[in-house]
PDB file of C-alpha atoms and ligand atoms in Angstrom:
ATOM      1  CA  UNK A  12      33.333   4.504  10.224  1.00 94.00           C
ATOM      2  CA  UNK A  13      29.834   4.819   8.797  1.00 97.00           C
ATOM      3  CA  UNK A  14      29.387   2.463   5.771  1.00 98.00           C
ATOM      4  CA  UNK A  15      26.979   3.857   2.666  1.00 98.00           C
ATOM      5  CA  UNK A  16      25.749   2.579  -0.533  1.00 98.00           C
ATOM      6  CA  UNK A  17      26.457   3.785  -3.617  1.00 98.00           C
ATOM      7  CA  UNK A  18      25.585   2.269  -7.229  1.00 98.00           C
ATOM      8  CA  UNK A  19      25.481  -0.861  -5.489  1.00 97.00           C
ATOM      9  CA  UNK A  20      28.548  -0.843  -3.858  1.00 98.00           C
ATOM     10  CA  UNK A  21      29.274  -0.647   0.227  1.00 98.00           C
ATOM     11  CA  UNK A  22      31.585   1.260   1.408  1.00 98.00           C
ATOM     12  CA  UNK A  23      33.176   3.854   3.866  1.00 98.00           C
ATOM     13  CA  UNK A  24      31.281   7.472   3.726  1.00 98.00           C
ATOM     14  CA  UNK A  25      34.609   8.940   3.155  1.00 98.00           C
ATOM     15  CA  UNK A  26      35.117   6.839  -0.421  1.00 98.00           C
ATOM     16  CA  UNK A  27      31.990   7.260  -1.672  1.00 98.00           C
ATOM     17  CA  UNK A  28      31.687   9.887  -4.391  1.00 98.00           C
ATOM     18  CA  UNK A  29      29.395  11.078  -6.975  1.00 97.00           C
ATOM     19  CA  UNK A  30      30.080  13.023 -10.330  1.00 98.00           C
ATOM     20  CA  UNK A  31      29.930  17.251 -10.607  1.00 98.00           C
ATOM     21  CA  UNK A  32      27.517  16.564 -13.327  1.00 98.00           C
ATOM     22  CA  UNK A  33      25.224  14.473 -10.960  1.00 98.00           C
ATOM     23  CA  UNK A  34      21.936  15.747 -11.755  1.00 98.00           C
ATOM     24  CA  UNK A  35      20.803  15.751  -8.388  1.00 98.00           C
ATOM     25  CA  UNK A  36      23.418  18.113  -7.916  1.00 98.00           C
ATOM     26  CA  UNK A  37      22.955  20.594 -10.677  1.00 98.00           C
ATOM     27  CA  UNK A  38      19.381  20.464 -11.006  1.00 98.00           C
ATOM     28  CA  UNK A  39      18.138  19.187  -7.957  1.00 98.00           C
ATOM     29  CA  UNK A  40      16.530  16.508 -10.373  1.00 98.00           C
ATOM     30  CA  UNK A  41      16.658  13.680  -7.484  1.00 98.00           C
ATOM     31  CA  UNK A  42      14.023  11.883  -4.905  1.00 98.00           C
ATOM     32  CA  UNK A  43      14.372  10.593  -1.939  1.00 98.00           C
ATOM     33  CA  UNK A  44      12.560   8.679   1.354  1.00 98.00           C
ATOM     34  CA  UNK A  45      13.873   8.932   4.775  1.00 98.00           C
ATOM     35  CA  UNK A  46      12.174   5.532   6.655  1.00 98.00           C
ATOM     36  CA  UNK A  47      12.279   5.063  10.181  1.00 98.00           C
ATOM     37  CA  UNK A  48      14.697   2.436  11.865  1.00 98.00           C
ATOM     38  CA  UNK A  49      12.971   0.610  15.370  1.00 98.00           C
ATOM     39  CA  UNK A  50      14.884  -2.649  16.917  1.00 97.00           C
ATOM     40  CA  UNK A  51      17.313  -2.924  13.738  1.00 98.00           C
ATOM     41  CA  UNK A  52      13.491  -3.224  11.486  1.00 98.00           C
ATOM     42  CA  UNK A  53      12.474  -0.922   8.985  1.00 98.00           C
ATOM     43  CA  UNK A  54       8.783   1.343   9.428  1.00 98.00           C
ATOM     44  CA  UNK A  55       6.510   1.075   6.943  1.00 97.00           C
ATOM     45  CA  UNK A  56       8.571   0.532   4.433  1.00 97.00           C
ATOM     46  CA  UNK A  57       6.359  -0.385   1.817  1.00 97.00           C
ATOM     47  CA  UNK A  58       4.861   2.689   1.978  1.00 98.00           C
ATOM     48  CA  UNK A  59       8.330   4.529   1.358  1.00 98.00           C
ATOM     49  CA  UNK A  60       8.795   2.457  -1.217  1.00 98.00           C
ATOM     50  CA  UNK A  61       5.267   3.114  -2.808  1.00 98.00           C
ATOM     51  CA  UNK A  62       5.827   6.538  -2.335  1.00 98.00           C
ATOM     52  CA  UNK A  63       9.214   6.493  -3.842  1.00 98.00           C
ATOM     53  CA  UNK A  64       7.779   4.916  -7.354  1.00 98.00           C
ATOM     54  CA  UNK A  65       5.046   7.265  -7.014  1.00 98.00           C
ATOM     55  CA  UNK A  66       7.611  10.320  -6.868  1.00 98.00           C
ATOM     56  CA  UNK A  67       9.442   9.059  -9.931  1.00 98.00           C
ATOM     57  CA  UNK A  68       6.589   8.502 -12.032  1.00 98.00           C
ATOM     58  CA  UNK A  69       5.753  12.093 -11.220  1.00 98.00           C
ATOM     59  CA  UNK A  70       8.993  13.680 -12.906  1.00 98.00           C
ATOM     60  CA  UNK A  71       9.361  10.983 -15.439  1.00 98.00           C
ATOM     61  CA  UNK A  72      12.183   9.394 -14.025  1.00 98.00           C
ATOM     62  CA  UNK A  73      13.090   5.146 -14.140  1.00 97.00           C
ATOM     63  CA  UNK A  74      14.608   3.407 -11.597  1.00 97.00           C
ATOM     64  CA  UNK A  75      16.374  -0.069 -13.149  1.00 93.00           C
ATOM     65  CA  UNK A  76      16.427  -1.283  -9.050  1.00 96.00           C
ATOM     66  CA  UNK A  77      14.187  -3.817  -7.915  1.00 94.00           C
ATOM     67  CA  UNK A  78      11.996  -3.362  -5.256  1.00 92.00           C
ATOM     68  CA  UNK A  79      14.035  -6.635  -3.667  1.00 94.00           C
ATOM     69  CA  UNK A  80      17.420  -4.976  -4.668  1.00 96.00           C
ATOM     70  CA  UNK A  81      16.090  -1.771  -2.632  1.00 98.00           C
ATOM     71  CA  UNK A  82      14.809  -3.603   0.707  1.00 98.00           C
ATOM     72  CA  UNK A  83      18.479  -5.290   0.727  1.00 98.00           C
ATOM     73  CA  UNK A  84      20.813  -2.291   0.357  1.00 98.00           C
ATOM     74  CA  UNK A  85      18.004  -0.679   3.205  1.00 98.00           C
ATOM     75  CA  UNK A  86      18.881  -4.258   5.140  1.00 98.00           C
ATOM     76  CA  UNK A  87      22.251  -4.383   4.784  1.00 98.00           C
ATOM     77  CA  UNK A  88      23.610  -0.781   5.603  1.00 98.00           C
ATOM     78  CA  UNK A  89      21.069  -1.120   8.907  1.00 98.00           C
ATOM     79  CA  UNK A  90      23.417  -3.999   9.285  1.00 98.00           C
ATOM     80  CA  UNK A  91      26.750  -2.608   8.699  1.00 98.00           C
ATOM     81  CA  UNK A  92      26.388   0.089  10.598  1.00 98.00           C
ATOM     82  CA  UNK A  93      24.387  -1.491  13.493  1.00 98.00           C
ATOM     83  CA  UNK A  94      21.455   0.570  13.727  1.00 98.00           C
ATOM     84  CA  UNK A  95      18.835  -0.130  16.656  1.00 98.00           C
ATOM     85  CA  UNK A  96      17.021   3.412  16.160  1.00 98.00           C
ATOM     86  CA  UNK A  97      17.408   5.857  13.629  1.00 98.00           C
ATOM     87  CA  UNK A  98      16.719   6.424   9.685  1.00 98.00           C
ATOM     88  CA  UNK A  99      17.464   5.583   6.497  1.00 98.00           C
ATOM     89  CA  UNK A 100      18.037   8.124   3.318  1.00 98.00           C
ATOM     90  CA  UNK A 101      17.458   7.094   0.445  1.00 98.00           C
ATOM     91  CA  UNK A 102      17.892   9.228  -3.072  1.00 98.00           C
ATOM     92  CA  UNK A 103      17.567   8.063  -6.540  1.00 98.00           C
ATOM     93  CA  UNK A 104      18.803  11.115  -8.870  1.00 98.00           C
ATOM     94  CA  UNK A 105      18.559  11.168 -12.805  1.00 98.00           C
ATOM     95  CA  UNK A 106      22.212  10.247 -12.863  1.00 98.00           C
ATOM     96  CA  UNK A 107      24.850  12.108 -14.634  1.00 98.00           C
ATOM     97  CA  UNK A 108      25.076  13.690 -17.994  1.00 98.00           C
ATOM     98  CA  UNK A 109      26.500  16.831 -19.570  1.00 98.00           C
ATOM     99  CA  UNK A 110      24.523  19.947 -18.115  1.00 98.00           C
ATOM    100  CA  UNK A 111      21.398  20.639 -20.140  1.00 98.00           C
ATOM    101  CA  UNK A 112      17.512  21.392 -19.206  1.00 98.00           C
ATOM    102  CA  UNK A 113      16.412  18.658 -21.294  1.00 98.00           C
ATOM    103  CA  UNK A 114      16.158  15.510 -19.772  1.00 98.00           C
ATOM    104  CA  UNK A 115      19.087  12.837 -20.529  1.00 98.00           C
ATOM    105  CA  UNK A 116      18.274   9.512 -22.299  1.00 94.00           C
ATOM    106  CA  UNK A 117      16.620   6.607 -19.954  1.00 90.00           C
ATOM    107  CA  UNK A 118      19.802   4.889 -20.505  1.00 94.00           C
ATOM    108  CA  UNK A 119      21.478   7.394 -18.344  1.00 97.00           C
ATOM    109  CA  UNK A 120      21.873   4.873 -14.940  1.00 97.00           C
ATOM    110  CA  UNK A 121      20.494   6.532 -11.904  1.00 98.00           C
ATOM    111  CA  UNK A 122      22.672   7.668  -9.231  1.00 98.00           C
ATOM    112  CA  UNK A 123      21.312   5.567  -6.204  1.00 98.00           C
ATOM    113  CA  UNK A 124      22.573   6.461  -2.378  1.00 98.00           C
ATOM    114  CA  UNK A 125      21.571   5.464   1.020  1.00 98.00           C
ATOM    115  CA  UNK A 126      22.904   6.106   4.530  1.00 98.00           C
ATOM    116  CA  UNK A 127      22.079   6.082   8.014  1.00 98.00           C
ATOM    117  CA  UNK A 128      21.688   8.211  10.677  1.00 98.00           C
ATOM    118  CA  UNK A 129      21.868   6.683  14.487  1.00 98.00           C
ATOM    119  CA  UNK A 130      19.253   8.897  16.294  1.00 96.00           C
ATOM    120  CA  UNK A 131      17.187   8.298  19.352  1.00 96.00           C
ATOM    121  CA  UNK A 132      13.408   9.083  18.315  1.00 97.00           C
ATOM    122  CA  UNK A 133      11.280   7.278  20.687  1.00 95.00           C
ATOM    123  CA  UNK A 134      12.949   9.345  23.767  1.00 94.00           C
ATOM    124  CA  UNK A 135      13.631  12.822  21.953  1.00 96.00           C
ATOM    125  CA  UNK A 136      13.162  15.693  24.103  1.00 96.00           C
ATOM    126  CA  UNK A 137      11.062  17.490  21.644  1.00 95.00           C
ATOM    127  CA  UNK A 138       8.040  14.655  22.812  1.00 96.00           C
ATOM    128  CA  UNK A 139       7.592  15.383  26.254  1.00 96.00           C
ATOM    129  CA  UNK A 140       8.839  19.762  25.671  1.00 97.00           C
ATOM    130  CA  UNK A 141       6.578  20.230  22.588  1.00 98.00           C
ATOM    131  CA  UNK A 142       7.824  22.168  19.609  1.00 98.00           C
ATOM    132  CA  UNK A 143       7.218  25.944  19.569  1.00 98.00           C
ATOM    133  CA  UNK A 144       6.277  26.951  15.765  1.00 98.00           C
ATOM    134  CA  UNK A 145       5.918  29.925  13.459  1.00 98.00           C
ATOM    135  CA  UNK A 146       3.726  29.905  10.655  1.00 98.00           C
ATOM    136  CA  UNK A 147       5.287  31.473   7.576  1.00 98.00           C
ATOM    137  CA  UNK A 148       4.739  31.852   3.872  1.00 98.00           C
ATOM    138  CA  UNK A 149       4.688  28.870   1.873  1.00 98.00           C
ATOM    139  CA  UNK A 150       7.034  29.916  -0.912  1.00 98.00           C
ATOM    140  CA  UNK A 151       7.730  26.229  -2.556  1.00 98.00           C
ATOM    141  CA  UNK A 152       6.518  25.332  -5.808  1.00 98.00           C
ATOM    142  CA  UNK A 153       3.484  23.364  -6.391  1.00 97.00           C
ATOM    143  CA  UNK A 154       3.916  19.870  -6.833  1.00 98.00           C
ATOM    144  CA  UNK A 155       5.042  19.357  -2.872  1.00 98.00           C
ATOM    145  CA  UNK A 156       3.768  15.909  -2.987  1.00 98.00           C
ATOM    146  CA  UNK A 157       6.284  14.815  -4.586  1.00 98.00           C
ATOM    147  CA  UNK A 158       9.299  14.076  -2.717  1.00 98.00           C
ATOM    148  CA  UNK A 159      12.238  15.689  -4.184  1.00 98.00           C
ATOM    149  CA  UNK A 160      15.045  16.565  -3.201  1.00 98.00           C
ATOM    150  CA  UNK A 161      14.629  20.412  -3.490  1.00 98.00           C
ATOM    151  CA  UNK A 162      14.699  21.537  -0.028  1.00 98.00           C
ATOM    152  CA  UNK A 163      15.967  25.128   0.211  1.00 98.00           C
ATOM    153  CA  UNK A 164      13.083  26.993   1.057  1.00 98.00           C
ATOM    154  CA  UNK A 165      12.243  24.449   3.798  1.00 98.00           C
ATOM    155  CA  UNK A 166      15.920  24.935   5.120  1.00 98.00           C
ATOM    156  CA  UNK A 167      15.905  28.372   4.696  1.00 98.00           C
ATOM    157  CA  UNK A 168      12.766  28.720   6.393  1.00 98.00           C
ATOM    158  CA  UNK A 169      13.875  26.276   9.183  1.00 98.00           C
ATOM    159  CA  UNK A 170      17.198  28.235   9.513  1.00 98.00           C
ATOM    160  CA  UNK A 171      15.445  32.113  10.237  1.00 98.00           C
ATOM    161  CA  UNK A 172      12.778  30.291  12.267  1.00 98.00           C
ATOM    162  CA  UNK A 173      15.345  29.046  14.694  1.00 98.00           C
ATOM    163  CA  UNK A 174      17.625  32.265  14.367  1.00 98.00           C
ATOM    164  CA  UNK A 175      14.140  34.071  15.753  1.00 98.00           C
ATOM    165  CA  UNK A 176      13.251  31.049  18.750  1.00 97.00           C
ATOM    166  CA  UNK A 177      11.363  28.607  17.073  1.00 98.00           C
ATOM    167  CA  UNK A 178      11.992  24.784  16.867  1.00 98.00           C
ATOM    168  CA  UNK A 179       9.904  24.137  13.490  1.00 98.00           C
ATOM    169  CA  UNK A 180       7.619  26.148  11.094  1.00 98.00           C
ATOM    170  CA  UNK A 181       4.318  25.819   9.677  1.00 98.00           C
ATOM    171  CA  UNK A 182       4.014  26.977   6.036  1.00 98.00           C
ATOM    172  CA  UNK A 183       0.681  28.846   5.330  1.00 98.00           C
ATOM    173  CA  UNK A 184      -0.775  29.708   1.607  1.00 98.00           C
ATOM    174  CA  UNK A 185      -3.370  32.599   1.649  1.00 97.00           C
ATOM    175  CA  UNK A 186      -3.621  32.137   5.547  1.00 98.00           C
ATOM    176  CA  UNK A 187      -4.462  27.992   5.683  1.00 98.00           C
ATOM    177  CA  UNK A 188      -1.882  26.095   7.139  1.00 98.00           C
ATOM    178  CA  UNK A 189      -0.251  23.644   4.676  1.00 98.00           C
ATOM    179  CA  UNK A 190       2.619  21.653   6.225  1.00 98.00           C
ATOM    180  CA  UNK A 191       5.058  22.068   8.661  1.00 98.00           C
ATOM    181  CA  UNK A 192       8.945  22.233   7.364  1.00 98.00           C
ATOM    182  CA  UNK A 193       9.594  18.473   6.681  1.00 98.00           C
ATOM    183  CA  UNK A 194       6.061  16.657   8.804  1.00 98.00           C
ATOM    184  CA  UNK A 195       2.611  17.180   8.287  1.00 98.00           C
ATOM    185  CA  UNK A 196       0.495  19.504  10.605  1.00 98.00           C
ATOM    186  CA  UNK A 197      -2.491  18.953  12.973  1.00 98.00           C
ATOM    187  CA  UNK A 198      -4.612  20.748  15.102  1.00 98.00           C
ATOM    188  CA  UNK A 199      -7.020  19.605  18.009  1.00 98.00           C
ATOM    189  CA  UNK A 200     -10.445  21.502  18.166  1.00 97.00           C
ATOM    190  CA  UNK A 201     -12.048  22.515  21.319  1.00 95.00           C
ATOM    191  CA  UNK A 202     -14.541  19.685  20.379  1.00 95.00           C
ATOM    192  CA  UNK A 203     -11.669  17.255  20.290  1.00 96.00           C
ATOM    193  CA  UNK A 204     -11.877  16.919  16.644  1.00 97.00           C
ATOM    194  CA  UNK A 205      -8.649  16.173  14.660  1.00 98.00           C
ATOM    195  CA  UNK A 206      -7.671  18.317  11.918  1.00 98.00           C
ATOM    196  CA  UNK A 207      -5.504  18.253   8.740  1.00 98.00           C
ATOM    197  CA  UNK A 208      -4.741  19.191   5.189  1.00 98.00           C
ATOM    198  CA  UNK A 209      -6.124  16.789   2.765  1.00 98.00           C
ATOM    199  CA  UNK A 210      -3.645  14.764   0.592  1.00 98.00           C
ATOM    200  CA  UNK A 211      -3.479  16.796  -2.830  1.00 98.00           C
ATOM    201  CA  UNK A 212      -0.441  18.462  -4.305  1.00 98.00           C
ATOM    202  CA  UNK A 213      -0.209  21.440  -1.605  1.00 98.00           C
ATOM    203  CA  UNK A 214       1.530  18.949   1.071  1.00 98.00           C
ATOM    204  CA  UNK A 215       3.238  15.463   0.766  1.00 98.00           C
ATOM    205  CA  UNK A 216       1.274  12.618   1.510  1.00 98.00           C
ATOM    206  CA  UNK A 217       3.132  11.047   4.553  1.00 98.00           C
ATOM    207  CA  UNK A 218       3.795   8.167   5.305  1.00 98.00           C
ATOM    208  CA  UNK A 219       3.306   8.176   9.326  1.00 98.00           C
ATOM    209  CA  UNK A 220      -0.083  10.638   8.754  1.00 98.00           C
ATOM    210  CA  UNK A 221      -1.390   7.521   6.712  1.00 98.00           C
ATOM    211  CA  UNK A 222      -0.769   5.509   9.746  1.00 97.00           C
ATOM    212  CA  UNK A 223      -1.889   8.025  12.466  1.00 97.00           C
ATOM    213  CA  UNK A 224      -5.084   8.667  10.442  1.00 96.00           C
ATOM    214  CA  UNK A 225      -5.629   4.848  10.896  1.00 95.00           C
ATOM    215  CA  UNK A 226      -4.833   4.895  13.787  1.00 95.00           C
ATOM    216  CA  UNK A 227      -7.933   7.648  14.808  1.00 95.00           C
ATOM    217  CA  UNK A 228     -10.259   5.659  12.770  1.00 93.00           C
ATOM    218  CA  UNK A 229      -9.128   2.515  15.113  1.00 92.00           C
ATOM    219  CA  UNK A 230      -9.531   4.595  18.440  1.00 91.00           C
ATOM    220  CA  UNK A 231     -12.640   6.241  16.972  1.00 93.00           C
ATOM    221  CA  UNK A 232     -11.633   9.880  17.378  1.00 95.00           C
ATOM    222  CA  UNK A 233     -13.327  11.993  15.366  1.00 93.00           C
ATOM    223  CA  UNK A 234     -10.890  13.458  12.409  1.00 96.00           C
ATOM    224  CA  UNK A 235     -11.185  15.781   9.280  1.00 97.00           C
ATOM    225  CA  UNK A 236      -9.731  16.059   6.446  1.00 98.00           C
ATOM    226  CA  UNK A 237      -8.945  19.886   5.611  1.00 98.00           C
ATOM    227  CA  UNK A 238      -7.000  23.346   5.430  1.00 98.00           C
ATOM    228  CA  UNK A 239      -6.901  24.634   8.623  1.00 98.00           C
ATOM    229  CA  UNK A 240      -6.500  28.616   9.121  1.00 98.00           C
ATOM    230  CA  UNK A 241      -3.658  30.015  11.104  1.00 98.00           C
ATOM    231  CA  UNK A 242      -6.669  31.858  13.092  1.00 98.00           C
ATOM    232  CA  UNK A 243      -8.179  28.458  13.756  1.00 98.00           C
ATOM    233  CA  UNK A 244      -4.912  26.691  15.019  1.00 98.00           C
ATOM    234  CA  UNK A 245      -4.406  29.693  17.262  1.00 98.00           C
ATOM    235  CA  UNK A 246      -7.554  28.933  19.495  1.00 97.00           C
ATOM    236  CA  UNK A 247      -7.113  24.943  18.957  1.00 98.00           C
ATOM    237  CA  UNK A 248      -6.675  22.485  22.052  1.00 98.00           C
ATOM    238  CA  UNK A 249      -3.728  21.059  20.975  1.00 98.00           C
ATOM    239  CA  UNK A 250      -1.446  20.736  18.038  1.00 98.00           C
ATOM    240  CA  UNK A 251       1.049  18.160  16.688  1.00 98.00           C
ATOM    241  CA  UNK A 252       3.321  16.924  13.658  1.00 98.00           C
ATOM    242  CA  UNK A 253       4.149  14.095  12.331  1.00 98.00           C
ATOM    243  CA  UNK A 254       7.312  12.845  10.463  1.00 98.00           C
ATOM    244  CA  UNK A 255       9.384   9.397   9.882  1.00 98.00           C
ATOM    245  CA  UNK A 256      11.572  11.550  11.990  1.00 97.00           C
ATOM    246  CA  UNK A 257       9.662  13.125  15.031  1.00 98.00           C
ATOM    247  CA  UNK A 258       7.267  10.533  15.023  1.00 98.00           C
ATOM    248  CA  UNK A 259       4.168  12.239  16.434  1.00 98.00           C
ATOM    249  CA  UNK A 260       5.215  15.341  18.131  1.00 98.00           C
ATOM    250  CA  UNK A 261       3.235  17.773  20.337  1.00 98.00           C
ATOM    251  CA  UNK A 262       3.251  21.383  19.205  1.00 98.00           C
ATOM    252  CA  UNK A 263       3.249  23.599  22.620  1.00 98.00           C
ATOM    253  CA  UNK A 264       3.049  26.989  20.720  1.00 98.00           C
ATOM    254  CA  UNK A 265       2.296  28.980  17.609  1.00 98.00           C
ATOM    255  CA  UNK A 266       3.546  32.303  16.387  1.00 98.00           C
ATOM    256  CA  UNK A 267       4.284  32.799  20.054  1.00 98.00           C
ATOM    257  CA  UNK A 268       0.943  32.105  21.019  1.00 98.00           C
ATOM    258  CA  UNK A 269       0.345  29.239  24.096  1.00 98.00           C
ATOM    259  CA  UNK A 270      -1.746  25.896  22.729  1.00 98.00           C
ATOM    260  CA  UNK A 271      -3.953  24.306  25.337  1.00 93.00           C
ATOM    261  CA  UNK A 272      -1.956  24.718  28.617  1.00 92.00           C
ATOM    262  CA  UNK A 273       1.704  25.160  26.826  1.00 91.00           C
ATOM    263  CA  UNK A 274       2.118  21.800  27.442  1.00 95.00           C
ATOM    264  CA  UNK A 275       2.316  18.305  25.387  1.00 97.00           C
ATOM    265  CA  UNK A 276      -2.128  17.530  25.326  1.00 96.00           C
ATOM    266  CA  UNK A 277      -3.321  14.286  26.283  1.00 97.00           C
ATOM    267  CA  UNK A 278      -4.686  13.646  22.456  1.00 97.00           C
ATOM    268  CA  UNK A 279      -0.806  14.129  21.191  1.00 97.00           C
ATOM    269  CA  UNK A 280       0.374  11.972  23.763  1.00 96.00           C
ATOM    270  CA  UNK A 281      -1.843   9.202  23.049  1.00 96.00           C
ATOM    271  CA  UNK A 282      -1.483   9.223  19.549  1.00 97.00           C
ATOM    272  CA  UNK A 283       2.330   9.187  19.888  1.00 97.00           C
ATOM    273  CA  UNK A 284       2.050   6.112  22.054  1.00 97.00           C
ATOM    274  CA  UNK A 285      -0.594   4.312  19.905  1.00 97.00           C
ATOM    275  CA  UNK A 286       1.573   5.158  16.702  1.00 97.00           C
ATOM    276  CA  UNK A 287       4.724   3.659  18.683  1.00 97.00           C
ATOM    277  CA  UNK A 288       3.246   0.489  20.109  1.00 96.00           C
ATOM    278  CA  UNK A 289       2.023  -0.108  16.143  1.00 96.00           C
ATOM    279  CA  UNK A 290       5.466   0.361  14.503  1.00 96.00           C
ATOM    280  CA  UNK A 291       6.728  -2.000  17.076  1.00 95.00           C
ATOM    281  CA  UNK A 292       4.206  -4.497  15.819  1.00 95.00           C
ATOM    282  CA  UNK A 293       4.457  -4.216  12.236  1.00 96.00           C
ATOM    283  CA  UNK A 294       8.275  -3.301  11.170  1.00 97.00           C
ATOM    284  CA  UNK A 295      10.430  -5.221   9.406  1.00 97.00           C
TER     285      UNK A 295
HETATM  286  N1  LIG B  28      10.329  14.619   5.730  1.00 63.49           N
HETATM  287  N2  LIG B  28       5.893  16.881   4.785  1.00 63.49           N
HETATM  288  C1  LIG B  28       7.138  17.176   4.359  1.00 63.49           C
HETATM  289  C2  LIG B  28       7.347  18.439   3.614  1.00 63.49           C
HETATM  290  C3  LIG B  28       8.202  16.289   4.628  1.00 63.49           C
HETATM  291  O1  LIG B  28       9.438  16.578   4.194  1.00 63.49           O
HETATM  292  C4  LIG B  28       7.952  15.107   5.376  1.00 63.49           C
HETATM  293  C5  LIG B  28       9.039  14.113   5.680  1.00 63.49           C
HETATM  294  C6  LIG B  28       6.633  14.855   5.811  1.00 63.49           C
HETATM  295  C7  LIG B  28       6.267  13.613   6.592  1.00 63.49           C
HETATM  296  O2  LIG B  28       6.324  12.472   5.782  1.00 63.49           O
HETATM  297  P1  LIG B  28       6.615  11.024   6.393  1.00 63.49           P
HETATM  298  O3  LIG B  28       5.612  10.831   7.482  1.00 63.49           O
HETATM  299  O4  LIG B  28       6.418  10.130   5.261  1.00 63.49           O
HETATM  300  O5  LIG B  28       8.025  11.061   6.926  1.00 63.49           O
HETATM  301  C8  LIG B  28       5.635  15.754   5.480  1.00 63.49           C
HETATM  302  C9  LIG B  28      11.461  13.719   5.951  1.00 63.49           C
HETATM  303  C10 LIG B  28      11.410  13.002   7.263  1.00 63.49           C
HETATM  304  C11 LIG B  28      12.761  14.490   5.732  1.00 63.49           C
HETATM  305  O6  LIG B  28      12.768  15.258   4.793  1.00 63.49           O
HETATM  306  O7  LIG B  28      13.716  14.288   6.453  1.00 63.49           O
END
């Protein structure tokens, strides 16, 4: 059975539990990081981990873990549960305390979880397919670079895209593409120029666009930094996401319109394989 962590403890998913008055629960008052898993080494973790502080600062929220305590428990349940590819979750919530808007004392303790997921990303199906998108409103609040854990409209969204076809959607605010539903979003221009949203509080700042946009400056493609309108991504070359979960992954069609030749382009496919052979290199 799948081990997790909990409060510093290890132990079998089915024995791990957490309070009704979890404040993650009621409030949604929780973060979290989802980091990649590649031959039983973490991706980039420092940059979840970065992130993760970052996140907590945001909604006034301590952590009393370690940054040492943190890689271990990521370390150890990779461990326990054997994990050659796949993630881990990670959520720090405000802990528990009697419900009430205001805040709890710091002295609260955080509720702290982690688990794994086994899950082949390197060979997923969705890479060599492509993902066919909709574009729909982008009805979250405004502070979406900050990772919390309040993910309904993104699930919701998700949810009726699929019930009408689609594999993902792109969220769009006064007709500029934002994000997709949990990855960043990218077009290709006819000119072979790389577009996305800058990092400000309309999108989260991922982690594997930080290393992809390296990765363009390294291969010298030509990339900016900027909303993109539906319109545009419409007529683009190519299109593509990118998530600690799909990686980079080609985006075949939008709003039922064909991209390119309805099939994975030959920037996407580089990029994926570039981004790969790096991870390799540098996880730990
Ligand atoms: N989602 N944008 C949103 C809204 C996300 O939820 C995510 C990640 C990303 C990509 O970030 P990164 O490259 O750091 O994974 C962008 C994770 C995977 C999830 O919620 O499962």
């Amino acid at each position: 059975m799948r081990q997790v962590y909990i409060n510093g403890a290890y132990m079998p998913e089915t024995k791990a539990k957490i309070s009704v008055f979890d404040r993650g629960f009621l409030f949604g008052d929780a973060v979290y990081e989802v980091t990649y898993v590649i031959d039983r080494k973490l991706v980039d973790y420092q940059g979840h981990m970065t992130r993760l502080r970052r996140s907590l600062g945001e909604i006034d929220m301590s952590l009393a873990m370690t940054d040492a305590d943190l890689l271990a428990a990521h370390r150890e349940l990779v461990k326990l549960n054997d994990i050659d590819e796949g993630l881990v979750y990670l959520e720090v919530t405000r802990g528990a305390a009697d419900r009430d808007f205001i805040f709890p004392d710091a002295s609260v303790p955080n509720t702290v979880v982690l688990f794994t997921q086994k899950k082949s990303l390197m060979d997923a199906p969705a890479a060599t397919r492509g993902l066919n998108v909709l574009t729909v409103e982008d009805q979250r609040w405004e502070r979406c670079d900050i990772k919390t854990v309040q993910l309904l409209y993104p699930s919701l969204a998700k949810t009726r895209g699929k019930a009408q076809g689609a594999d993902d959607v792109w969220f769009q605010r006064d007709g500029y593409v934002t994000e997709g539903s949990s990855n960043n979003a990218y077009i290709v221009s006819a000119e072979g120029k790389i577009i996305t949203h800058e990092t400000n509080n309309d999108i989260l700042h991922g982690i594997t666009r930080k290393a992809v946009m390296d990765t363009l400056a390294d291969l010298g493609l030509d990339f900016e930094e900027r909303p993109f309108l539906v319109t545009e991504a419409l007529e683009a070359a190519e299109a593509f996401s990118t998530s600690s979960s799909g990686l980079v992954t080609p985006v075949v069609s939008i709003d039922g319109k064909q991209i390119g030749d309805a099939k994975p382009g030959p920037v996407s496919k580089q990029l994926r394989q570039k981004y790969i052979e790096g991870i390799r290199r540098r996880a730990i």
